[in-house]
PDB file of C-alpha atoms in Angstrom:
ATOM      1  CA  SER A  18      19.512 117.380 111.685  1.00  0.00           C
ATOM      2  CA  PRO A  19      19.903 114.230 110.253  1.00  0.00           C
ATOM      3  CA  GLU A  20      21.989 115.884 106.851  1.00  0.00           C
ATOM      4  CA  LYS A  21      24.347 117.012 109.271  1.00  0.00           C
ATOM      5  CA  VAL A  22      24.858 114.209 111.002  1.00  0.00           C
ATOM      6  CA  ALA A  23      25.490 112.554 107.933  1.00  0.00           C
ATOM      7  CA  GLU A  24      28.471 114.768 106.674  1.00  0.00           C
ATOM      8  CA  LYS A  25      29.903 114.488 110.219  1.00  0.00           C
ATOM      9  CA  VAL A  26      29.849 110.835 110.061  1.00  0.00           C
ATOM     10  CA  ALA A  27      31.496 110.499 106.013  1.00  0.00           C
ATOM     11  CA  ALA A  28      33.903 112.621 107.664  1.00  0.00           C
ATOM     12  CA  ILE A  29      34.722 110.304 110.452  1.00  0.00           C
ATOM     13  CA  HIS A  30      33.825 107.050 107.829  1.00  0.00           C
ATOM     14  CA  ALA A  31      36.800 109.214 105.560  1.00  0.00           C
ATOM     15  CA  LYS A  32      39.606 108.778 108.366  1.00  0.00           C
ATOM     16  CA  PHE A  33      38.171 105.480 109.957  1.00  0.00           C
ATOM     17  CA  PRO A  34      36.281 103.652 107.397  1.00  0.00           C
ATOM     18  CA  LEU A  35      36.219 100.341 109.396  1.00  0.00           C
ATOM     19  CA  TRP A  36      34.554 102.328 112.533  1.00  0.00           C
ATOM     20  CA  PRO A  37      30.988 101.530 113.473  1.00  0.00           C
ATOM     21  CA  VAL A  38      29.666 105.484 114.266  1.00  0.00           C
ATOM     22  CA  VAL A  39      26.671 105.918 116.845  1.00  0.00           C
ATOM     23  CA  TYR A  40      24.778 108.840 117.108  1.00  0.00           C
ATOM     24  CA  GLY A  41      23.349 109.860 120.325  1.00  0.00           C
ATOM     25  CA  GLY A  42      21.806 113.313 120.129  1.00  0.00           C
ATOM     26  CA  ALA A  43      18.149 114.450 120.713  1.00  0.00           C
ATOM     27  CA  LEU A  44      16.418 111.404 120.157  1.00  0.00           C
ATOM     28  CA  GLY A  45      12.637 111.001 120.344  1.00  0.00           C
ATOM     29  CA  LEU A  46       9.426 109.398 118.675  1.00  0.00           C
ATOM     30  CA  ASP A  47       9.261 112.966 116.565  1.00  0.00           C
ATOM     31  CA  ASN A  48      12.739 112.507 114.769  1.00  0.00           C
ATOM     32  CA  VAL A  49      14.348 108.950 115.301  1.00  0.00           C
ATOM     33  CA  GLU A  50      13.160 107.224 111.768  1.00  0.00           C
ATOM     34  CA  ARG A  51      15.089 110.031 109.882  1.00  0.00           C
ATOM     35  CA  TYR A  52      18.290 108.754 111.824  1.00  0.00           C
ATOM     36  CA  LEU A  53      17.906 105.188 111.377  1.00  0.00           C
ATOM     37  CA  GLN A  54      17.448 105.877 107.531  1.00  0.00           C
ATOM     38  CA  LEU A  55      20.811 106.940 107.507  1.00  0.00           C
ATOM     39  CA  GLU A  56      22.917 103.978 105.953  1.00  0.00           C
ATOM     40  CA  GLU A  57      25.970 105.848 107.165  1.00  0.00           C
ATOM     41  CA  LEU A  58      25.006 104.924 111.103  1.00  0.00           C
ATOM     42  CA  SER A  59      25.322 102.322 113.175  1.00  0.00           C
ATOM     43  CA  GLY A  60      22.862 102.914 115.371  1.00  0.00           C
ATOM     44  CA  VAL A  61      21.719 105.580 117.738  1.00  0.00           C
ATOM     45  CA  PHE A  62      22.304 105.583 121.411  1.00  0.00           C
ATOM     46  CA  LEU A  63      19.411 106.991 123.769  1.00  0.00           C
ATOM     47  CA  GLY A  64      19.693 109.957 126.352  1.00  0.00           C
ATOM     48  CA  SER A  65      16.485 110.677 128.089  1.00  0.00           C
ATOM     49  CA  ALA A  66      14.642 109.454 125.831  1.00  0.00           C
ATOM     50  CA  SER A  67      15.302 106.026 127.434  1.00  0.00           C
ATOM     51  CA  LEU A  68      13.914 107.207 130.438  1.00  0.00           C
ATOM     52  CA  GLU A  69      10.404 107.270 129.792  1.00  0.00           C
ATOM     53  CA  VAL A  70       8.922 103.926 128.706  1.00  0.00           C
ATOM     54  CA  ASP A  71       6.623 104.261 126.118  1.00  0.00           C
ATOM     55  CA  VAL A  72       9.205 106.512 124.757  1.00  0.00           C
ATOM     56  CA  PHE A  73      11.744 104.305 124.430  1.00  0.00           C
ATOM     57  CA  ALA A  74       9.083 101.128 123.613  1.00  0.00           C
ATOM     58  CA  GLY A  75       8.374 102.897 120.735  1.00  0.00           C
ATOM     59  CA  ILE A  76      11.443 103.812 119.524  1.00  0.00           C
ATOM     60  CA  CYS A  77      12.585 100.274 119.752  1.00  0.00           C
ATOM     61  CA  ASN A  78       9.653  99.379 117.794  1.00  0.00           C
ATOM     62  CA  ARG A  79      10.431 101.847 115.222  1.00  0.00           C
ATOM     63  CA  ALA A  80      13.964 100.546 114.812  1.00  0.00           C
ATOM     64  CA  ALA A  81      12.913  96.723 114.330  1.00  0.00           C
ATOM     65  CA  LEU A  82      10.926  97.903 110.883  1.00  0.00           C
ATOM     66  CA  PRO A  83      12.742  97.621 108.064  1.00  0.00           C
ATOM     67  CA  VAL A  84      14.220 101.366 106.777  1.00  0.00           C
TER      68      VAL A  84
END
């Protein structure tokens, strides 16, 4: 969940405050916006969602919008 990711990223930043953190979990059109809203994250890494053109394009469009 985005809440768990935020907790883990906060723990990473506590030890390595200057390191960017990118999340690469089960991201899709239905949940990517929740992860993009996490200020702690530097970005997202797409796995199987990148193999479907329409899904990939949709995620890219959502990432380009202000959150």
